């Protein structure tokens, strides 16, 4: 007999934790952080969980037998399969027993390792000691009586997969997060084509975008970015997810077309370096970009290494070359504006999801205050990483 138990990802965005049990085999599909539950009780860093028991108390971390490294019971989970690297699908593997193997795409493993290198270890993200086993489309992974068939999909982070899970009771299809309006819809089409050959007993499908009527594409995003950049005489600032390689490529192409240089963060540069060996990803080369060098008393070793390997630029140099630059500027980089002092004719492009909880609303309001102080118009140019109702039909 096969059973499916949802420990997260239902009636919320992300937080996916799905247990599949078949005879004596038990696997997890994703093990992500629930932002919805987390923000109900905590406001990081001012109000943070003390330890794992705090997370268990509020159900942020589910009570799951034989799963956690901080408990003394024997491992009772045979494997975890990650669909992609976004933290709402992957972060809480940090709490799992190190004997439990983690299966994921090669790119997902690279992104998670890189994220670990550029962030200090924390209670909710620490992958030290975890065993990553990587796969690609065409592989089949057998865990006891369960066989998992990973097939690539297009999403807003590279290395994303859906899964076809063969059990003794029939087949389960798990889409993970996917879309058909990104830069590589053919990846999702491969997954749909294979899935259509099967009569599954169960389909587990994401529904993040089911209330959306938006019909757009990554190509349209690139065209809109290019249009704004071409009409901007001053500095262009851009805010997008650090691991969204499609979006980085769109800004890079817009910079090239308008004879500007794209200035990225050291974290993004480090990630590009790690991904550069994969010919399927077509990431921009580091020597074709500039790296933003913030003034700090001390740099981490990985920062020194990446800044020694490419051309860097600081706030004062950006201030003098505003019409030549597209600057990747996250919410946490806004303090640099007091040094850069954007000229009249500058703008800010928000190329990420709009806030969907109270915490994000507060950050967004602070962003607006900064932009209003410097007289900067904001353009929201974005397309979701999730499938639309029209494409799902």
C-alpha positions as a Markdown table, in Angstrom:
| # | Residue | x | y | z |
|---|---|---|---|---|
| 1 | Unk | 0.0 | 0.0 | 0.0 |
| 2 | Unk | 1.2 | 3.5 | -0.9 |
| 3 | Unk | 0.4 | 6.7 | 1.1 |
| 4 | Unk | 1.1 | 10.4 | 0.6 |
| 5 | Unk | 1.3 | 12.7 | 3.6 |
| 6 | Unk | 1.6 | 16.5 | 3.2 |
| 7 | Unk | 3.7 | 18.2 | 5.9 |
| 8 | Unk | 3.7 | 21.6 | 4.1 |
| 9 | Unk | 3.0 | 23.3 | 0.8 |
| 10 | Unk | -0.8 | 23.1 | 1.1 |
| 11 | Unk | -2.7 | 26.4 | 1.2 |
| 12 | Unk | 0.6 | 28.3 | 1.2 |
| 13 | Unk | 3.3 | 29.4 | -1.2 |
| 14 | Unk | 6.2 | 26.9 | -0.9 |
| 15 | Unk | 7.1 | 25.1 | 2.3 |
| 16 | Unk | 6.8 | 21.8 | 0.4 |
| 17 | Unk | 7.4 | 18.7 | 2.5 |
| 18 | Unk | 5.7 | 15.5 | 1.1 |
| 19 | Unk | 6.2 | 12.0 | 2.5 |
| 20 | Unk | 5.7 | 9.1 | 0.1 |
| 21 | Unk | 5.5 | 5.7 | 1.9 |
| 22 | Unk | 5.4 | 2.4 | -0.1 |
| 23 | Unk | 5.8 | -0.9 | 1.6 |
| 24 | Unk | 9.0 | -0.5 | 3.7 |
| 25 | Unk | 10.3 | 2.5 | 1.7 |
| 26 | Unk | 9.9 | 6.2 | 2.7 |
| 27 | Unk | 11.0 | 9.2 | 0.7 |
| 28 | Unk | 10.5 | 12.9 | 1.0 |
| 29 | Unk | 9.7 | 15.2 | -2.0 |
| 30 | Unk | 11.3 | 18.5 | -1.0 |
| 31 | Unk | 11.8 | 19.7 | 2.5 |
| 32 | Unk | 11.5 | 23.5 | 2.4 |
| 33 | Unk | 11.0 | 26.4 | 4.8 |
| 34 | Unk | 7.4 | 27.6 | 5.3 |
| 35 | Unk | 7.7 | 31.3 | 5.1 |
| 36 | Unk | 4.0 | 31.6 | 5.9 |
| 37 | Unk | 4.3 | 29.9 | 9.3 |
| 38 | Unk | 7.7 | 31.3 | 10.1 |
| 39 | Unk | 6.6 | 34.9 | 9.7 |
| 40 | Unk | 3.6 | 34.3 | 11.9 |
| 41 | Unk | 5.9 | 33.8 | 14.9 |
| 42 | Unk | 9.3 | 35.3 | 14.1 |
| 43 | Unk | 10.8 | 38.4 | 12.7 |
| 44 | Unk | 14.4 | 37.6 | 11.8 |
| 45 | Unk | 16.9 | 38.7 | 13.2 |
| 46 | Unk | 15.1 | 40.6 | 16.0 |
| 47 | Unk | 12.9 | 37.7 | 17.0 |
| 48 | Unk | 14.5 | 34.3 | 16.1 |
| 49 | Unk | 13.9 | 30.7 | 17.1 |
| 50 | Unk | 16.4 | 29.6 | 19.8 |
| 51 | Unk | 16.6 | 26.0 | 18.6 |
| 52 | Unk | 14.8 | 23.2 | 16.8 |
| 53 | Unk | 12.3 | 22.8 | 19.6 |
| 54 | Unk | 11.0 | 26.2 | 19.0 |
| 55 | Unk | 10.3 | 25.3 | 15.4 |
| 56 | Unk | 8.6 | 22.0 | 16.4 |
| 57 | Unk | 6.5 | 23.8 | 19.0 |
| 58 | Unk | 4.8 | 26.0 | 16.3 |
| 59 | Unk | 4.6 | 23.3 | 13.6 |
| 60 | Unk | 7.1 | 25.2 | 11.4 |
| 61 | Unk | 9.2 | 22.0 | 11.5 |
| 62 | Unk | 6.8 | 19.0 | 11.4 |
| 63 | Unk | 7.1 | 16.1 | 13.9 |
| 64 | Unk | 8.5 | 13.4 | 11.7 |
| 65 | Unk | 9.8 | 10.1 | 13.0 |
| 66 | Unk | 13.4 | 9.2 | 12.2 |
| 67 | Unk | 14.1 | 12.4 | 10.3 |
| 68 | Unk | 16.0 | 14.8 | 12.4 |
| 69 | Unk | 19.7 | 14.9 | 13.4 |
| 70 | Unk | 18.9 | 16.5 | 16.8 |
| 71 | Unk | 16.8 | 13.4 | 17.8 |
| 72 | Unk | 18.3 | 10.0 | 18.9 |
| 73 | Unk | 16.0 | 7.7 | 17.0 |
| 74 | Unk | 17.2 | 5.5 | 14.1 |
| 75 | Unk | 16.8 | 7.0 | 10.5 |
| 76 | Unk | 13.4 | 6.2 | 9.1 |
| 77 | Unk | 13.6 | 8.2 | 5.9 |
| 78 | Unk | 15.4 | 6.5 | 3.0 |
| 79 | Unk | 16.0 | 9.5 | 0.8 |
| 80 | Unk | 15.0 | 13.1 | 0.0 |
| 81 | Unk | 14.4 | 14.3 | -3.6 |
| 82 | Unk | 14.7 | 18.1 | -4.1 |
| 83 | Unk | 12.9 | 19.5 | -7.1 |
| 84 | Unk | 15.0 | 22.7 | -7.0 |
| 85 | Unk | 17.1 | 25.0 | -4.8 |
| 86 | Unk | 14.7 | 27.7 | -3.7 |
| 87 | Unk | 14.7 | 27.7 | 0.1 |
| 88 | Unk | 11.0 | 27.1 | 0.4 |
| 89 | Unk | 11.6 | 23.7 | -1.2 |
| 90 | Unk | 15.1 | 22.9 | 0.2 |
| 91 | Unk | 16.2 | 24.8 | 3.3 |
| 92 | Unk | 15.1 | 22.5 | 6.0 |
| 93 | Unk | 17.2 | 19.6 | 4.8 |
| 94 | Unk | 19.5 | 21.3 | 7.3 |
| 95 | Unk | 17.7 | 19.5 | 10.1 |
| 96 | Unk | 17.8 | 16.0 | 8.6 |
| 97 | Unk | 20.0 | 13.2 | 9.8 |
| 98 | Unk | 23.3 | 13.1 | 7.8 |
| 99 | Unk | 22.7 | 9.4 | 7.0 |
| 100 | Unk | 19.8 | 10.3 | 4.8 |
| 101 | Unk | 20.9 | 10.9 | 1.2 |
| 102 | Unk | 19.8 | 14.0 | -0.7 |
| 103 | Unk | 19.0 | 13.5 | -4.4 |
| 104 | Unk | 18.9 | 16.6 | -6.6 |
| 105 | Unk | 20.0 | 18.0 | -10.0 |
| 106 | Unk | 23.7 | 18.9 | -10.3 |
| 107 | Unk | 22.9 | 22.6 | -10.6 |
| 108 | Unk | 20.7 | 22.5 | -7.4 |
| 109 | Unk | 23.6 | 20.9 | -5.5 |
| 110 | Unk | 25.9 | 23.6 | -6.8 |
| 111 | Unk | 23.6 | 26.5 | -5.9 |
| 112 | Unk | 23.0 | 25.1 | -2.4 |
| 113 | Unk | 26.7 | 24.6 | -1.8 |
| 114 | Unk | 27.4 | 28.1 | -3.1 |
| 115 | Unk | 24.6 | 29.6 | -0.9 |
| 116 | Unk | 26.3 | 27.9 | 2.1 |
| 117 | Unk | 29.7 | 29.4 | 1.2 |
| 118 | Unk | 28.4 | 33.0 | 0.9 |
| 119 | Unk | 26.2 | 32.9 | 4.0 |
| 120 | Unk | 27.2 | 32.3 | 7.6 |
| 121 | Unk | 25.8 | 29.0 | 9.0 |
| 122 | Unk | 22.5 | 29.5 | 10.8 |
| 123 | Unk | 19.9 | 27.3 | 12.6 |
| 124 | Unk | 17.7 | 27.2 | 9.5 |
| 125 | Unk | 20.4 | 26.7 | 6.9 |
| 126 | Unk | 23.4 | 24.5 | 7.5 |
| 127 | Unk | 24.2 | 21.7 | 5.0 |
| 128 | Unk | 27.5 | 20.6 | 6.4 |
| 129 | Unk | 27.8 | 16.9 | 6.3 |
| 130 | Unk | 24.8 | 16.2 | 4.0 |
| 131 | Unk | 25.4 | 13.8 | 1.1 |
| 132 | Unk | 24.3 | 15.0 | -2.2 |
| 133 | Unk | 23.6 | 12.5 | -5.0 |
| 134 | Unk | 23.0 | 14.2 | -8.3 |
| 135 | Unk | 21.0 | 13.2 | -11.3 |
| 136 | Unk | 20.0 | 14.4 | -14.8 |
| 137 | Unk | 17.0 | 13.8 | -17.0 |
| 138 | Unk | 17.0 | 10.2 | -18.2 |
| 139 | Unk | 18.3 | 8.8 | -14.9 |
| 140 | Unk | 16.2 | 6.6 | -12.8 |
| 141 | Unk | 16.8 | 6.3 | -9.0 |
| 142 | Unk | 15.5 | 3.2 | -7.1 |
| 143 | Unk | 14.9 | 3.5 | -3.4 |
| 144 | Unk | 13.6 | 0.2 | -2.1 |
| 145 | Unk | 10.2 | -0.4 | -3.8 |
| 146 | Unk | 10.1 | 3.1 | -5.2 |
| 147 | Unk | 11.6 | 4.3 | -8.5 |
| 148 | Unk | 12.0 | 8.0 | -9.1 |
| 149 | Unk | 12.3 | 9.4 | -12.7 |
| 150 | Unk | 13.5 | 13.0 | -12.7 |
| 151 | Unk | 12.7 | 15.2 | -15.7 |
| 152 | Unk | 13.8 | 18.8 | -16.1 |
| 153 | Unk | 11.3 | 21.7 | -16.1 |
| 154 | Unk | 11.7 | 25.4 | -16.6 |
| 155 | Unk | 11.5 | 27.6 | -13.5 |
| 156 | Unk | 13.0 | 30.8 | -12.2 |
| 157 | Unk | 16.1 | 29.0 | -11.0 |
| 158 | Unk | 18.2 | 26.6 | -13.2 |
| 159 | Unk | 18.4 | 22.9 | -12.4 |
| 160 | Unk | 14.7 | 22.5 | -11.6 |
| 161 | Unk | 13.0 | 19.1 | -12.0 |
| 162 | Unk | 9.6 | 17.4 | -11.8 |
| 163 | Unk | 9.4 | 13.7 | -10.7 |
| 164 | Unk | 7.6 | 10.7 | -11.9 |
| 165 | Unk | 7.4 | 8.3 | -9.0 |
| 166 | Unk | 6.7 | 4.6 | -9.6 |
| 167 | Unk | 5.3 | 2.7 | -6.6 |
| 168 | Unk | 3.8 | -0.7 | -6.1 |
| 169 | Unk | 0.3 | 0.9 | -6.1 |
| 170 | Unk | 0.8 | 2.9 | -9.3 |
| 171 | Unk | 2.5 | 6.1 | -10.4 |
| 172 | Unk | 2.6 | 9.5 | -8.8 |
| 173 | Unk | 3.5 | 12.7 | -10.7 |
| 174 | Unk | 5.0 | 15.6 | -8.8 |
| 175 | Unk | 5.5 | 18.8 | -10.9 |
| 176 | Unk | 7.6 | 20.8 | -8.4 |
| 177 | Unk | 7.6 | 24.5 | -9.5 |
| 178 | Unk | 7.4 | 24.8 | -13.3 |
| 179 | Unk | 6.3 | 27.2 | -16.1 |
| 180 | Unk | 6.0 | 27.4 | -19.9 |
| 181 | Unk | 6.6 | 31.1 | -20.3 |
| 182 | Unk | 10.3 | 31.2 | -19.3 |
| 183 | Unk | 13.4 | 31.1 | -21.5 |
| 184 | Unk | 13.3 | 27.3 | -21.9 |
| 185 | Unk | 9.7 | 26.1 | -22.3 |
| 186 | Unk | 10.9 | 23.0 | -24.1 |
| 187 | Unk | 12.2 | 21.7 | -20.7 |
| 188 | Unk | 8.7 | 21.8 | -19.3 |
| 189 | Unk | 7.3 | 20.3 | -22.5 |
| 190 | Unk | 9.6 | 17.3 | -22.1 |
| 191 | Unk | 8.1 | 16.8 | -18.6 |
| 192 | Unk | 4.6 | 17.2 | -19.9 |
| 193 | Unk | 5.2 | 14.8 | -22.8 |
| 194 | Unk | 6.6 | 12.1 | -20.6 |
| 195 | Unk | 3.8 | 12.6 | -18.0 |
| 196 | Unk | 1.1 | 12.3 | -20.7 |
| 197 | Unk | 2.2 | 8.8 | -21.5 |
| 198 | Unk | 1.2 | 7.7 | -18.0 |
| 199 | Unk | -2.1 | 7.2 | -16.2 |
| 200 | Unk | -1.1 | 8.3 | -12.7 |
| 201 | Unk | -2.8 | 7.3 | -9.5 |
| 202 | Unk | -2.1 | 10.8 | -8.2 |
| 203 | Unk | -0.9 | 14.2 | -9.6 |
| 204 | Unk | 0.7 | 16.6 | -7.2 |
| 205 | Unk | 0.8 | 20.0 | -9.0 |
| 206 | Unk | 1.8 | 23.4 | -7.9 |
| 207 | Unk | -0.9 | 26.1 | -8.0 |
| 208 | Unk | 0.9 | 29.3 | -6.9 |
| 209 | Unk | -0.4 | 31.3 | -9.9 |
| 210 | Unk | -3.9 | 30.0 | -10.2 |
| 211 | Unk | -5.5 | 33.4 | -9.5 |
| 212 | Unk | -3.3 | 35.2 | -12.1 |
| 213 | Unk | -4.5 | 36.3 | -15.5 |
| 214 | Unk | -1.0 | 37.5 | -16.5 |
| 215 | Unk | 0.2 | 36.3 | -19.9 |
| 216 | Unk | 3.9 | 37.3 | -20.3 |
| 217 | Unk | 7.3 | 35.7 | -21.0 |
| 218 | Unk | 10.9 | 36.1 | -20.2 |
| 219 | Unk | 11.4 | 37.5 | -23.7 |
| 220 | Unk | 8.9 | 40.2 | -23.0 |
| 221 | Unk | 10.7 | 41.0 | -19.7 |
| 222 | Unk | 14.0 | 41.4 | -21.6 |
| 223 | Unk | 12.3 | 43.7 | -24.1 |
| 224 | Unk | 10.7 | 45.9 | -21.4 |
| 225 | Unk | 14.0 | 46.1 | -19.5 |
| 226 | Unk | 15.8 | 47.1 | -22.7 |
| 227 | Unk | 13.1 | 49.8 | -23.4 |
| 228 | Unk | 13.5 | 51.3 | -19.9 |
| 229 | Unk | 17.3 | 51.2 | -20.1 |
| 230 | Unk | 17.4 | 52.8 | -23.5 |
| 231 | Unk | 15.3 | 55.7 | -22.2 |
| 232 | Unk | 17.3 | 56.2 | -19.0 |
| 233 | Unk | 20.0 | 58.8 | -19.0 |
| 234 | Unk | 21.4 | 58.2 | -15.5 |
| 235 | Unk | 22.1 | 55.1 | -13.4 |
| 236 | Unk | 19.9 | 52.0 | -13.8 |
| 237 | Unk | 19.5 | 50.0 | -10.6 |
| 238 | Unk | 18.1 | 46.4 | -10.8 |
| 239 | Unk | 16.7 | 44.2 | -8.1 |
| 240 | Unk | 16.2 | 40.5 | -8.8 |
| 241 | Unk | 16.8 | 37.1 | -7.2 |
| 242 | Unk | 20.5 | 36.2 | -6.9 |
| 243 | Unk | 20.1 | 32.8 | -8.5 |
| 244 | Unk | 17.7 | 33.8 | -11.3 |
| 245 | Unk | 20.1 | 33.2 | -14.1 |
| 246 | Unk | 17.5 | 33.9 | -16.8 |
| 247 | Unk | 16.9 | 37.4 | -15.3 |
| 248 | Unk | 20.6 | 38.1 | -15.0 |
| 249 | Unk | 21.0 | 37.2 | -18.6 |
| 250 | Unk | 18.2 | 39.5 | -19.6 |
| 251 | Unk | 19.8 | 42.5 | -17.8 |
| 252 | Unk | 23.2 | 41.5 | -19.3 |
| 253 | Unk | 21.7 | 41.6 | -22.8 |
| 254 | Unk | 20.1 | 44.9 | -22.1 |
| 255 | Unk | 23.4 | 46.3 | -20.9 |
| 256 | Unk | 25.2 | 45.1 | -24.0 |
| 257 | Unk | 22.5 | 46.6 | -26.3 |
| 258 | Unk | 22.8 | 50.0 | -24.6 |
| 259 | Unk | 26.6 | 50.1 | -24.2 |
| 260 | Unk | 26.5 | 49.8 | -20.5 |
| 261 | Unk | 28.3 | 47.5 | -18.0 |
| 262 | Unk | 26.3 | 45.2 | -15.7 |
| 263 | Unk | 27.6 | 45.4 | -12.2 |
| 264 | Unk | 26.8 | 42.3 | -10.1 |
| 265 | Unk | 27.3 | 41.4 | -6.5 |
| 266 | Unk | 30.2 | 39.2 | -5.3 |
| 267 | Unk | 27.7 | 36.5 | -4.3 |
| 268 | Unk | 26.3 | 36.5 | -7.9 |
| 269 | Unk | 29.8 | 36.4 | -9.3 |
| 270 | Unk | 30.7 | 33.5 | -7.1 |
| 271 | Unk | 27.6 | 31.6 | -8.2 |
| 272 | Unk | 28.4 | 32.3 | -11.9 |
| 273 | Unk | 31.9 | 31.0 | -11.4 |
| 274 | Unk | 30.5 | 27.8 | -10.0 |
| 275 | Unk | 28.0 | 27.3 | -12.8 |
| 276 | Unk | 30.3 | 28.3 | -15.6 |
| 277 | Unk | 31.3 | 24.7 | -16.3 |
| 278 | Unk | 27.8 | 23.6 | -17.3 |
| 279 | Unk | 27.4 | 24.3 | -21.1 |
| 280 | Unk | 23.6 | 23.9 | -20.8 |
| 281 | Unk | 23.2 | 27.0 | -18.7 |
| 282 | Unk | 25.0 | 29.6 | -21.0 |
| 283 | Unk | 25.8 | 31.9 | -18.1 |
| 284 | Unk | 27.6 | 35.2 | -18.8 |
| 285 | Unk | 31.3 | 35.1 | -18.2 |
| 286 | Unk | 32.8 | 36.9 | -15.2 |
| 287 | Unk | 35.3 | 38.8 | -17.3 |
| 288 | Unk | 32.3 | 40.3 | -19.3 |
| 289 | Unk | 30.9 | 41.8 | -16.0 |
| 290 | Unk | 31.9 | 44.2 | -13.2 |
| 291 | Unk | 31.8 | 43.2 | -9.6 |
| 292 | Unk | 30.5 | 45.7 | -7.0 |
| 293 | Unk | 33.1 | 46.2 | -4.3 |
| 294 | Unk | 31.5 | 47.5 | -1.1 |
| 295 | Unk | 33.8 | 49.2 | 1.4 |
| 296 | Unk | 34.4 | 46.8 | 4.3 |
| 297 | Unk | 37.0 | 46.4 | 7.0 |
| 298 | Unk | 37.3 | 42.7 | 6.3 |
| 299 | Unk | 36.5 | 40.5 | 3.3 |
| 300 | Unk | 35.8 | 36.8 | 3.5 |
| 301 | Unk | 38.1 | 34.5 | 1.6 |
| 302 | Unk | 35.6 | 33.7 | -1.1 |
| 303 | Unk | 35.1 | 37.5 | -1.6 |
| 304 | Unk | 38.8 | 38.1 | -2.0 |
| 305 | Unk | 39.1 | 35.2 | -4.4 |
| 306 | Unk | 36.3 | 36.4 | -6.6 |
| 307 | Unk | 37.3 | 40.0 | -6.6 |
| 308 | Unk | 40.9 | 39.1 | -7.5 |
| 309 | Unk | 39.6 | 37.2 | -10.5 |
| 310 | Unk | 37.7 | 40.0 | -12.2 |
| 311 | Unk | 37.3 | 43.7 | -12.5 |
| 312 | Unk | 35.7 | 45.5 | -9.6 |
| 313 | Unk | 34.0 | 48.8 | -9.1 |
| 314 | Unk | 33.1 | 50.8 | -6.0 |
| 315 | Unk | 30.4 | 53.3 | -5.1 |
| 316 | Unk | 32.6 | 56.3 | -6.0 |
| 317 | Unk | 33.4 | 55.0 | -9.4 |
| 318 | Unk | 29.8 | 54.1 | -10.1 |
| 319 | Unk | 28.8 | 57.7 | -9.1 |
| 320 | Unk | 31.2 | 59.0 | -11.8 |
| 321 | Unk | 30.0 | 56.6 | -14.5 |
| 322 | Unk | 26.2 | 56.5 | -13.9 |
| 323 | Unk | 25.2 | 56.6 | -17.5 |
| 324 | Unk | 27.4 | 53.6 | -18.3 |
| 325 | Unk | 26.1 | 51.3 | -15.6 |
| 326 | Unk | 23.3 | 48.9 | -14.7 |
| 327 | Unk | 23.8 | 48.2 | -11.0 |
| 328 | Unk | 22.3 | 45.1 | -9.3 |
| 329 | Unk | 21.0 | 46.6 | -6.1 |
| 330 | Unk | 19.1 | 44.6 | -3.6 |
| 331 | Unk | 17.2 | 46.0 | -0.7 |
| 332 | Unk | 20.2 | 45.5 | 1.5 |
| 333 | Unk | 22.4 | 47.5 | -0.8 |
| 334 | Unk | 20.3 | 50.7 | -0.6 |
| 335 | Unk | 22.7 | 52.2 | 2.0 |
| 336 | Unk | 25.2 | 52.6 | -0.9 |
| 337 | Unk | 23.0 | 55.2 | -2.4 |
| 338 | Unk | 24.3 | 57.8 | 0.0 |
| 339 | Unk | 27.7 | 57.4 | -1.6 |
| 340 | Unk | 26.5 | 57.0 | -5.2 |
| 341 | Unk | 23.9 | 59.8 | -5.1 |
| 342 | Unk | 22.0 | 58.9 | -8.3 |
| 343 | Unk | 21.7 | 61.6 | -10.9 |
| 344 | Unk | 18.5 | 63.0 | -12.2 |
| 345 | Unk | 17.3 | 60.6 | -14.9 |
| 346 | Unk | 18.2 | 57.5 | -12.9 |
| 347 | Unk | 15.7 | 54.7 | -12.2 |
| 348 | Unk | 15.1 | 51.5 | -10.2 |
| 349 | Unk | 13.8 | 48.3 | -11.8 |
| 350 | Unk | 12.2 | 45.8 | -9.5 |
| 351 | Unk | 12.4 | 42.5 | -11.3 |
| 352 | Unk | 11.1 | 40.2 | -8.6 |
| 353 | Unk | 7.8 | 39.2 | -7.1 |
| 354 | Unk | 5.8 | 41.8 | -5.3 |
| 355 | Unk | 5.5 | 41.4 | -1.5 |
| 356 | Unk | 3.1 | 38.6 | -0.4 |
| 357 | Unk | 3.3 | 38.9 | 3.4 |
| 358 | Unk | 3.4 | 41.6 | 6.1 |
| 359 | Unk | 7.2 | 41.4 | 6.6 |
| 360 | Unk | 7.8 | 41.9 | 2.9 |
| 361 | Unk | 5.3 | 44.7 | 2.8 |
| 362 | Unk | 7.3 | 46.5 | 5.4 |
| 363 | Unk | 10.6 | 46.1 | 3.5 |
| 364 | Unk | 8.8 | 47.2 | 0.3 |
| 365 | Unk | 7.6 | 50.4 | 2.0 |
| 366 | Unk | 11.1 | 51.1 | 3.2 |
| 367 | Unk | 12.3 | 50.7 | -0.4 |
| 368 | Unk | 9.7 | 53.1 | -1.6 |
| 369 | Unk | 10.9 | 55.7 | 1.0 |
| 370 | Unk | 14.5 | 55.4 | -0.3 |
| 371 | Unk | 13.4 | 55.8 | -3.9 |
| 372 | Unk | 11.2 | 58.8 | -3.1 |
| 373 | Unk | 14.0 | 60.4 | -1.2 |
| 374 | Unk | 16.3 | 60.3 | -4.2 |
| 375 | Unk | 13.5 | 61.0 | -6.7 |
| 376 | Unk | 13.9 | 57.6 | -8.4 |
| 377 | Unk | 11.0 | 56.2 | -10.5 |
| 378 | Unk | 10.4 | 52.5 | -10.0 |
| 379 | Unk | 9.5 | 50.1 | -12.8 |
| 380 | Unk | 8.1 | 46.7 | -11.9 |
| 381 | Unk | 9.2 | 44.3 | -14.7 |
| 382 | Unk | 8.8 | 40.7 | -13.9 |
| 383 | Unk | 7.3 | 37.4 | -14.9 |
| 384 | Unk | 6.5 | 34.6 | -12.5 |
| 385 | Unk | 8.4 | 31.4 | -12.1 |
| 386 | Unk | 5.1 | 29.5 | -11.8 |
| 387 | Unk | 2.8 | 28.1 | -14.4 |
| 388 | Unk | -0.3 | 30.1 | -15.4 |
| 389 | Unk | -3.9 | 28.8 | -15.5 |
| 390 | Unk | -3.9 | 29.1 | -19.3 |
| 391 | Unk | -0.7 | 27.0 | -19.7 |
| 392 | Unk | -1.8 | 24.4 | -17.1 |
| 393 | Unk | -5.1 | 23.8 | -18.9 |
